[in-house]
PDB file of N, CA and C in Angstrom:
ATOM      1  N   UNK K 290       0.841  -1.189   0.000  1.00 61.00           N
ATOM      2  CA  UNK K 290       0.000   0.000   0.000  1.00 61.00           C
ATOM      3  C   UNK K 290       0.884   1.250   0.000  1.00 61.00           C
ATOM      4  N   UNK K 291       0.905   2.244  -0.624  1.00 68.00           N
ATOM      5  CA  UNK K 291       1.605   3.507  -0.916  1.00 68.00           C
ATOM      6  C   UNK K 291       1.097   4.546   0.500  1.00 68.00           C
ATOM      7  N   UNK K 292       1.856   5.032   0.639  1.00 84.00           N
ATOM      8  CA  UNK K 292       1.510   6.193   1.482  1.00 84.00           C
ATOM      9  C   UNK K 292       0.933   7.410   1.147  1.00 84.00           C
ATOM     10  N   UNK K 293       0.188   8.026   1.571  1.00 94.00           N
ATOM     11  CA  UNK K 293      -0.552   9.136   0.940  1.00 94.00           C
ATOM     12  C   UNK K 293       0.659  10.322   0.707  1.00 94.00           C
ATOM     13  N   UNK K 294       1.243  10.390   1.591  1.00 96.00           N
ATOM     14  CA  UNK K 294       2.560  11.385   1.120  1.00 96.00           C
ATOM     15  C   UNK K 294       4.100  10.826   1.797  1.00 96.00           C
ATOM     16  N   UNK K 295       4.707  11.207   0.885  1.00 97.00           N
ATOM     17  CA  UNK K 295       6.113  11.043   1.459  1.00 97.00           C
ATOM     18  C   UNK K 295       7.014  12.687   1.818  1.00 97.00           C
ATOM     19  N   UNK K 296       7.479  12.093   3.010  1.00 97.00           N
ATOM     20  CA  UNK K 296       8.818  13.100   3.578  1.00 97.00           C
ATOM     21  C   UNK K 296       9.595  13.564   2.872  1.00 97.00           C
ATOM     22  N   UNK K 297      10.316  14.755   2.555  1.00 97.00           N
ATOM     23  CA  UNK K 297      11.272  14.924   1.963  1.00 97.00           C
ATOM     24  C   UNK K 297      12.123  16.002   2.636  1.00 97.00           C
ATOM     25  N   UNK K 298      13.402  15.638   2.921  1.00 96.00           N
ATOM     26  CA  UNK K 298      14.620  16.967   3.808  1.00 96.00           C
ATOM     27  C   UNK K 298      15.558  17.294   2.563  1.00 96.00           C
ATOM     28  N   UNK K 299      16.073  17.094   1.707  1.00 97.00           N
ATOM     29  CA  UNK K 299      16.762  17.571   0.532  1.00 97.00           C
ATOM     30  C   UNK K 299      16.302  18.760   0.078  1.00 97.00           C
ATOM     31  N   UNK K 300      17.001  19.828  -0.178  1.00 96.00           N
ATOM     32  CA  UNK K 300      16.458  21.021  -0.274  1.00 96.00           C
ATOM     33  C   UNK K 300      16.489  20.958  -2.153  1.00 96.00           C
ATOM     34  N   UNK K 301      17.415  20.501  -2.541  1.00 97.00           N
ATOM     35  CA  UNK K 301      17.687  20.521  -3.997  1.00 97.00           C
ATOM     36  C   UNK K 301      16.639  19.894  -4.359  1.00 97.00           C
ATOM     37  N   UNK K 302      16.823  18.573  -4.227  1.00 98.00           N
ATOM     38  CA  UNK K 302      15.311  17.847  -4.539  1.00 98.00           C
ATOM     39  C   UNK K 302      14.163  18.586  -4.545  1.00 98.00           C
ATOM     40  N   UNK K 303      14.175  18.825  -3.049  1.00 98.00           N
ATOM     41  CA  UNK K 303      12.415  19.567  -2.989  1.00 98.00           C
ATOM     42  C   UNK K 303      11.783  20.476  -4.073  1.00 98.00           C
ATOM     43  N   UNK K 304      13.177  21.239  -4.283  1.00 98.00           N
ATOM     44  CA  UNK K 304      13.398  22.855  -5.353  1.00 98.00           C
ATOM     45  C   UNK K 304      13.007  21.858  -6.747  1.00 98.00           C
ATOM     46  N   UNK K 305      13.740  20.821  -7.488  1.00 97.00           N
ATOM     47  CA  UNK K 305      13.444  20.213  -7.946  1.00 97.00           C
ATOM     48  C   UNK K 305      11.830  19.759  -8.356  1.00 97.00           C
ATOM     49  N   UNK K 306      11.299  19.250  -7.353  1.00 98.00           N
ATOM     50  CA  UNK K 306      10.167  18.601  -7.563  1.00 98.00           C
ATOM     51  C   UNK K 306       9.041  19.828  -7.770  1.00 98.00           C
ATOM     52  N   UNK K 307       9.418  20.717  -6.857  1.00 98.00           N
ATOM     53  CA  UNK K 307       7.987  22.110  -6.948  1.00 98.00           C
ATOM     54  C   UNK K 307       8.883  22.671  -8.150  1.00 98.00           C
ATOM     55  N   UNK K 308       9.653  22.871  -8.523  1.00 97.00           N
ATOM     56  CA  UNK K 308       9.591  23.215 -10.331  1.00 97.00           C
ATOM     57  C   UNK K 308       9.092  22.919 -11.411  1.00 97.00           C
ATOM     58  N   UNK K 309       9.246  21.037 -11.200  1.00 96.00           N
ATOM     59  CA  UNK K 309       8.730  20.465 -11.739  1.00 96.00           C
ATOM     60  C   UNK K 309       7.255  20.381 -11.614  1.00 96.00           C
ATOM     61  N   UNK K 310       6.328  21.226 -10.898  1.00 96.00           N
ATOM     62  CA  UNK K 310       5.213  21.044 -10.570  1.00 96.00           C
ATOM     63  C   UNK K 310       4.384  20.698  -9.443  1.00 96.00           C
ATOM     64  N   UNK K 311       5.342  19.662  -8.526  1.00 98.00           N
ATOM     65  CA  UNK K 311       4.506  18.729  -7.919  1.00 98.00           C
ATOM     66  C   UNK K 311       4.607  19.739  -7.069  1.00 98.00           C
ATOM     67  N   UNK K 312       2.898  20.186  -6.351  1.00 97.00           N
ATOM     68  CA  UNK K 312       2.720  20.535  -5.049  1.00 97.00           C
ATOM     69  C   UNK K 312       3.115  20.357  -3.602  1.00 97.00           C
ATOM     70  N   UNK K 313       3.511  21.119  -2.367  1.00 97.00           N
ATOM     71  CA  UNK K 313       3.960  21.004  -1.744  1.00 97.00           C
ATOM     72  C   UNK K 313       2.926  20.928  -0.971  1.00 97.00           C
ATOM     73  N   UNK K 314       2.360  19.652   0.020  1.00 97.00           N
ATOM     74  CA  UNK K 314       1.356  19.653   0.473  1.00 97.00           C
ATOM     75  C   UNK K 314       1.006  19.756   2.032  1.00 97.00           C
ATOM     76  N   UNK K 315       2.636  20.104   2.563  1.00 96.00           N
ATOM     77  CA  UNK K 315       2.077  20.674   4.098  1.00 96.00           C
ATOM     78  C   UNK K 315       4.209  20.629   4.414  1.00 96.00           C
ATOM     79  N   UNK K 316       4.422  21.474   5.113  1.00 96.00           N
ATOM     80  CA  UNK K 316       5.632  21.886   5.573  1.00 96.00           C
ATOM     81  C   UNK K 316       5.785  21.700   7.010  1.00 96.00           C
ATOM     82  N   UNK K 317       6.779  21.299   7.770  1.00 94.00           N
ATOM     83  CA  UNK K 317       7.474  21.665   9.303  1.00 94.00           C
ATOM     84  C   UNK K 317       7.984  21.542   9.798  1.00 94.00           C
ATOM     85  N   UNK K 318       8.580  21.784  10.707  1.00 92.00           N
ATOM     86  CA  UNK K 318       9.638  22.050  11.256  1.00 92.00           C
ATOM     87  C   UNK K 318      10.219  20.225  12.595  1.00 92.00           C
ATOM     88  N   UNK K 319      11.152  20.202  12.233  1.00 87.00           N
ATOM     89  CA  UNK K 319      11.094  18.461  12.743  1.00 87.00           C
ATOM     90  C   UNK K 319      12.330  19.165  14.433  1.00 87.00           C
ATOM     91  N   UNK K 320      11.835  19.377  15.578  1.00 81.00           N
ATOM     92  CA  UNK K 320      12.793  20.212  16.507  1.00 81.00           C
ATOM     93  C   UNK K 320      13.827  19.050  17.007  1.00 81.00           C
ATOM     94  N   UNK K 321      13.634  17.821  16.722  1.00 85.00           N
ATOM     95  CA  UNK K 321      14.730  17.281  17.563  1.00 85.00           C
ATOM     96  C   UNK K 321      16.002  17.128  16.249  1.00 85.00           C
ATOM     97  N   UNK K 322      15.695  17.608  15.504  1.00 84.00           N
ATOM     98  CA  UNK K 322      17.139  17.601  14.273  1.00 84.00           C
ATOM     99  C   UNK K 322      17.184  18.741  13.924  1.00 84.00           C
ATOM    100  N   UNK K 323      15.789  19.509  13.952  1.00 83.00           N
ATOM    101  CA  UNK K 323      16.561  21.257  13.693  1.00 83.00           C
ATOM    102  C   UNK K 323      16.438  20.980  12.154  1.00 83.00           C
ATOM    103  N   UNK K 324      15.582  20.303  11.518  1.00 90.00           N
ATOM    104  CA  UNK K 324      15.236  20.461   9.933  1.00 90.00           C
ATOM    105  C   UNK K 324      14.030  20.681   9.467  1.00 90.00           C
ATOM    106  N   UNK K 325      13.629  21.380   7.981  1.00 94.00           N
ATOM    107  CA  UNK K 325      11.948  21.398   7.771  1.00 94.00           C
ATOM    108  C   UNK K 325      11.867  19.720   7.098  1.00 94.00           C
ATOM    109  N   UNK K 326      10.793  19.453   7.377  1.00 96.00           N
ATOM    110  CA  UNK K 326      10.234  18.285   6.451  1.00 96.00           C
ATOM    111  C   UNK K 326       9.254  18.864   5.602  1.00 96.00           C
ATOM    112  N   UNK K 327       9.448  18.923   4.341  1.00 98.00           N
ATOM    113  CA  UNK K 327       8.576  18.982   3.176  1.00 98.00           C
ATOM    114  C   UNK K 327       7.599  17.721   3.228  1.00 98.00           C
ATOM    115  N   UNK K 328       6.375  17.732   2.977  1.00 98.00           N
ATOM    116  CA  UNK K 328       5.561  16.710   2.358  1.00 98.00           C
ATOM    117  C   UNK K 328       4.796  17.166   1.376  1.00 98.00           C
ATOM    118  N   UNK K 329       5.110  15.939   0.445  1.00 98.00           N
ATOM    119  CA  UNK K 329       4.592  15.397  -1.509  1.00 98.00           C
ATOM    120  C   UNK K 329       3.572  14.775  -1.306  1.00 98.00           C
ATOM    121  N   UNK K 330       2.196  15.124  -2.297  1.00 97.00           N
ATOM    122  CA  UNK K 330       1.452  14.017  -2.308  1.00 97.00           C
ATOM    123  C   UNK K 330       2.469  12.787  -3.148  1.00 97.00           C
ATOM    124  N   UNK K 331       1.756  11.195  -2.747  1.00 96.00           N
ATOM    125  CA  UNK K 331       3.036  10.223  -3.215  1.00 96.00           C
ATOM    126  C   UNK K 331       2.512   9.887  -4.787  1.00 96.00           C
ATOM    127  N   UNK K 332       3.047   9.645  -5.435  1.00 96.00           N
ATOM    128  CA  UNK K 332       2.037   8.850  -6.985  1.00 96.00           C
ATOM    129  C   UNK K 332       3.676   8.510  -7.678  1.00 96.00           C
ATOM    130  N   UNK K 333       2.570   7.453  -8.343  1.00 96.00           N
ATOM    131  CA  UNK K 333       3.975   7.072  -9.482  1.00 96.00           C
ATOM    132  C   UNK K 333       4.565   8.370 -10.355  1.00 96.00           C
ATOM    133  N   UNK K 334       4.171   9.556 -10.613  1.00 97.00           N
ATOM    134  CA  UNK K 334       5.119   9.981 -11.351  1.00 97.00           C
ATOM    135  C   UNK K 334       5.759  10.814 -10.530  1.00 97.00           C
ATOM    136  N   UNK K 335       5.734  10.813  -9.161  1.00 97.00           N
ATOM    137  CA  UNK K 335       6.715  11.746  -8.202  1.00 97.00           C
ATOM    138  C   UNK K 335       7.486  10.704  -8.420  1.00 97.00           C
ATOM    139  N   UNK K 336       7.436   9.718  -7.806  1.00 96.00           N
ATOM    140  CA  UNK K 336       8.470   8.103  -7.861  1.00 96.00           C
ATOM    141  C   UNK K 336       9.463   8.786  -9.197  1.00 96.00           C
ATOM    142  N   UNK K 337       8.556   8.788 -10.253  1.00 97.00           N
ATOM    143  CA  UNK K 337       9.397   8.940 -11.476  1.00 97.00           C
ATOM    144  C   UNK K 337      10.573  10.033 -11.751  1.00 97.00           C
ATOM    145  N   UNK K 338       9.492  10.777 -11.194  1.00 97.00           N
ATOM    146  CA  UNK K 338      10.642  12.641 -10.952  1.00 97.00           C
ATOM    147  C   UNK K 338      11.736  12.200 -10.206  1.00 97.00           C
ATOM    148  N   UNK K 339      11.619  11.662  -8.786  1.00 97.00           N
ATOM    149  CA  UNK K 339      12.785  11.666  -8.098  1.00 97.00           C
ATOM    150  C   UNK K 339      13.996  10.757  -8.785  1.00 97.00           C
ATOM    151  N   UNK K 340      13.305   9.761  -9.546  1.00 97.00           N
ATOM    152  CA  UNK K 340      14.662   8.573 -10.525  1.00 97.00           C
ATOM    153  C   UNK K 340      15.019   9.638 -10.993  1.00 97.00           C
ATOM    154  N   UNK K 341      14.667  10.191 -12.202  1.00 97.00           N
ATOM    155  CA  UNK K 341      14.814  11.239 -12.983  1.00 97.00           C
ATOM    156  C   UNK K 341      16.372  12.202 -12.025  1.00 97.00           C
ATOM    157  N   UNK K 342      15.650  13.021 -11.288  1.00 96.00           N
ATOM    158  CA  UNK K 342      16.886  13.952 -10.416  1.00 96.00           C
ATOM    159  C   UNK K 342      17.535  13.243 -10.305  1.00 96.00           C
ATOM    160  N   UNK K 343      17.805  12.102  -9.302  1.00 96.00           N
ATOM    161  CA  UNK K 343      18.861  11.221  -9.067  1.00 96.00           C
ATOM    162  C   UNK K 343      19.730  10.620 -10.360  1.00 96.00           C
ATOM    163  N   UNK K 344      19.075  10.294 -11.239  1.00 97.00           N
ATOM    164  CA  UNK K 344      19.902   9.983 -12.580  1.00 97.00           C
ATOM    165  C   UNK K 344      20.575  10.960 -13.266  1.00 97.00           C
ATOM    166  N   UNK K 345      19.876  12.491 -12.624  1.00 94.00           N
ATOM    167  CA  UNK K 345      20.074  13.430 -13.722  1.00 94.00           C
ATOM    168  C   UNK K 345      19.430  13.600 -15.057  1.00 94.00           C
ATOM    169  N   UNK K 346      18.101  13.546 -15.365  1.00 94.00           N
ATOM    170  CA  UNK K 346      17.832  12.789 -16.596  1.00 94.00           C
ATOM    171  C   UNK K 346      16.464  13.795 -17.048  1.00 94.00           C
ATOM    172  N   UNK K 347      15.711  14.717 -16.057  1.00 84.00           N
ATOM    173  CA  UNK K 347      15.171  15.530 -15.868  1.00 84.00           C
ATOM    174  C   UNK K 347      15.490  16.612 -16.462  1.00 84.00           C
ATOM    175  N   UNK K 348      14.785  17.235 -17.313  1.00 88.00           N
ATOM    176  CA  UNK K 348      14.650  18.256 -17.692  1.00 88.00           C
ATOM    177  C   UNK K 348      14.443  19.561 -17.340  1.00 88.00           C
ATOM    178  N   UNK K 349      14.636  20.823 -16.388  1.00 92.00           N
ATOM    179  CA  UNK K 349      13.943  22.218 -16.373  1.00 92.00           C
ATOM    180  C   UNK K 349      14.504  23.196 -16.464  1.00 92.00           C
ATOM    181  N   UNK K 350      13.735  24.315 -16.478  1.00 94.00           N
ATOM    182  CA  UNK K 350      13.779  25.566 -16.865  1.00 94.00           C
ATOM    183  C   UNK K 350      14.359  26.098 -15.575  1.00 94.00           C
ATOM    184  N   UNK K 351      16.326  26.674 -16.081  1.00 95.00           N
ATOM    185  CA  UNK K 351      16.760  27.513 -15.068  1.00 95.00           C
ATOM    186  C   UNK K 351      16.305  28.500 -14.155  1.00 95.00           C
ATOM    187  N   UNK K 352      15.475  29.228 -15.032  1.00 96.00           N
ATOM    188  CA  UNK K 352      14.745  30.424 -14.333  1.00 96.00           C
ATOM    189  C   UNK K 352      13.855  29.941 -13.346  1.00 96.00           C
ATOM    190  N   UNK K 353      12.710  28.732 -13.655  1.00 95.00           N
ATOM    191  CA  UNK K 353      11.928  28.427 -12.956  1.00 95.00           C
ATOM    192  C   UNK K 353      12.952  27.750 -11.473  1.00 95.00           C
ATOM    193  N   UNK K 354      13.684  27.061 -11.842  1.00 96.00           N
ATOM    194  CA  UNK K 354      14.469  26.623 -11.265  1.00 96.00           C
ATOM    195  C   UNK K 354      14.856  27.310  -9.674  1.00 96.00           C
ATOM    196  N   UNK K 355      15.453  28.108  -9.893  1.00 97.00           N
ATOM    197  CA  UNK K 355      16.158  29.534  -9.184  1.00 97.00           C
ATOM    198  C   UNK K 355      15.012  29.839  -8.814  1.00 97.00           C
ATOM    199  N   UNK K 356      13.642  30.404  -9.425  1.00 98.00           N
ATOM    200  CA  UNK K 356      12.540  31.028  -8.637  1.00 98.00           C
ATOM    201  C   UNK K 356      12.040  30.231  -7.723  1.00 98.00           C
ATOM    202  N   UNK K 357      12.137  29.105  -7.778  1.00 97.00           N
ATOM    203  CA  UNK K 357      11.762  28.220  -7.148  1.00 97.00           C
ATOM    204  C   UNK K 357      12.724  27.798  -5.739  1.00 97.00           C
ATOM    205  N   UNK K 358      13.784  27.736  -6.014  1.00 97.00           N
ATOM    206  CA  UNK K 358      14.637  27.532  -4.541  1.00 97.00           C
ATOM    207  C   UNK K 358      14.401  28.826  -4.131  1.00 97.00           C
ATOM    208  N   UNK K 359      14.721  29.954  -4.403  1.00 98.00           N
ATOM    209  CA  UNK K 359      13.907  31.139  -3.082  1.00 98.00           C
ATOM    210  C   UNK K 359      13.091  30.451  -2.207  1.00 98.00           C
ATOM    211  N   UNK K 360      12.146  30.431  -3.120  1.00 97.00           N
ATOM    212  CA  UNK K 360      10.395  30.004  -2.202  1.00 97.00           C
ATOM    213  C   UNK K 360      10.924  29.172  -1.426  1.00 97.00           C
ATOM    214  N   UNK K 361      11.646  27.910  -1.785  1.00 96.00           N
ATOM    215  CA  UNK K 361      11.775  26.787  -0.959  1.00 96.00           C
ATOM    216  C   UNK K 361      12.907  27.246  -0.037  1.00 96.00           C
ATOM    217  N   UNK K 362      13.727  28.377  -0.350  1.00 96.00           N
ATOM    218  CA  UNK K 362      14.723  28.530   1.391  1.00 96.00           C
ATOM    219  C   UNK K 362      13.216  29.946   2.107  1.00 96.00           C
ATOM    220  N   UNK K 363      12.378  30.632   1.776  1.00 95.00           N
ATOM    221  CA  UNK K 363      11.969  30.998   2.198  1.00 95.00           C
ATOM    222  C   UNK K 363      11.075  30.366   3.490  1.00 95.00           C
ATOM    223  N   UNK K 364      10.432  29.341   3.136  1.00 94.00           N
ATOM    224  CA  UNK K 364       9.690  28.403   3.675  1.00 94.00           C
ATOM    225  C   UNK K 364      10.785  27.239   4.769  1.00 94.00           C
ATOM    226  N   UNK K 365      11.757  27.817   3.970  1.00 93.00           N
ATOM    227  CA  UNK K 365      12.574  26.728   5.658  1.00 93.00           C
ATOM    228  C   UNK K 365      12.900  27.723   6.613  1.00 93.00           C
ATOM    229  N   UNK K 366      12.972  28.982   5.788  1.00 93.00           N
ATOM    230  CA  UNK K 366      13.565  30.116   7.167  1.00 93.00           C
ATOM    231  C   UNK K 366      12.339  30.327   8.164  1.00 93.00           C
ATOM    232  N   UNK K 367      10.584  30.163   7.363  1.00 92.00           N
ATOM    233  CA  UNK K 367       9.710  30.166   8.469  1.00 92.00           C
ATOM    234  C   UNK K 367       9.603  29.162   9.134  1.00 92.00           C
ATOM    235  N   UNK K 368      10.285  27.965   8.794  1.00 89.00           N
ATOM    236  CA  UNK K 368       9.630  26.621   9.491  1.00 89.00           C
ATOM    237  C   UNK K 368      11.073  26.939  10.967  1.00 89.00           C
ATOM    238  N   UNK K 369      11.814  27.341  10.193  1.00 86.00           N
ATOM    239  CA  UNK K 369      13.322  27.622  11.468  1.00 86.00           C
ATOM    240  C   UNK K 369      12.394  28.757  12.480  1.00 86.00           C
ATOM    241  N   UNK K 370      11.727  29.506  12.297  1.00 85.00           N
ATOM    242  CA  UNK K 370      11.559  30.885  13.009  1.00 85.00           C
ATOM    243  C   UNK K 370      10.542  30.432  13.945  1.00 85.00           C
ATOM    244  N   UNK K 371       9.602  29.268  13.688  1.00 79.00           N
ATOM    245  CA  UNK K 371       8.745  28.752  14.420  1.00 79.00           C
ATOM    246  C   UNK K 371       9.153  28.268  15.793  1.00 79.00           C
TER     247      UNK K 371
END
């Protein structure tokens, strides 16, 4: 049985995946490691995205790219400030 969402602490990745589209479906702050946890809804083509990054094999748009890690260090600096 699949999990309705999976964890994610990789910041590249994460930047990765919300470029690529996939929604970020709840954020927070994890206090006994002092990291945010991102959560993905789970489906086979997140599965697919993440082979993809890891292979390198993924396709995107620099710009989106870059606009996109902002947001995603923005959202760890609130999950830190919490």
């Amino acid at each position: 049985m699949m999990k309705a969402n999976i964890k994610l602490t990789d910041k590249d990745l994460i930047t990765y995946l919300a470029a690529r589209g996939f929604e970020i479906v709840d954020t927070y702050k994890e206090a006994s490691k002092d990291r945010s946890i991102v959560l993905f809804k789970n489906s086979k083509e997140l599965d697919r995205a993440i082979l993809d990054y890891a292979n390198k094999r993924g396709d995107i748009n620099i710009a989106d790219y870059l606009a996109t890690e902002k947001r995603v260090k923005n959202l760890f600096y609130a999950n830190k400030m919490r």
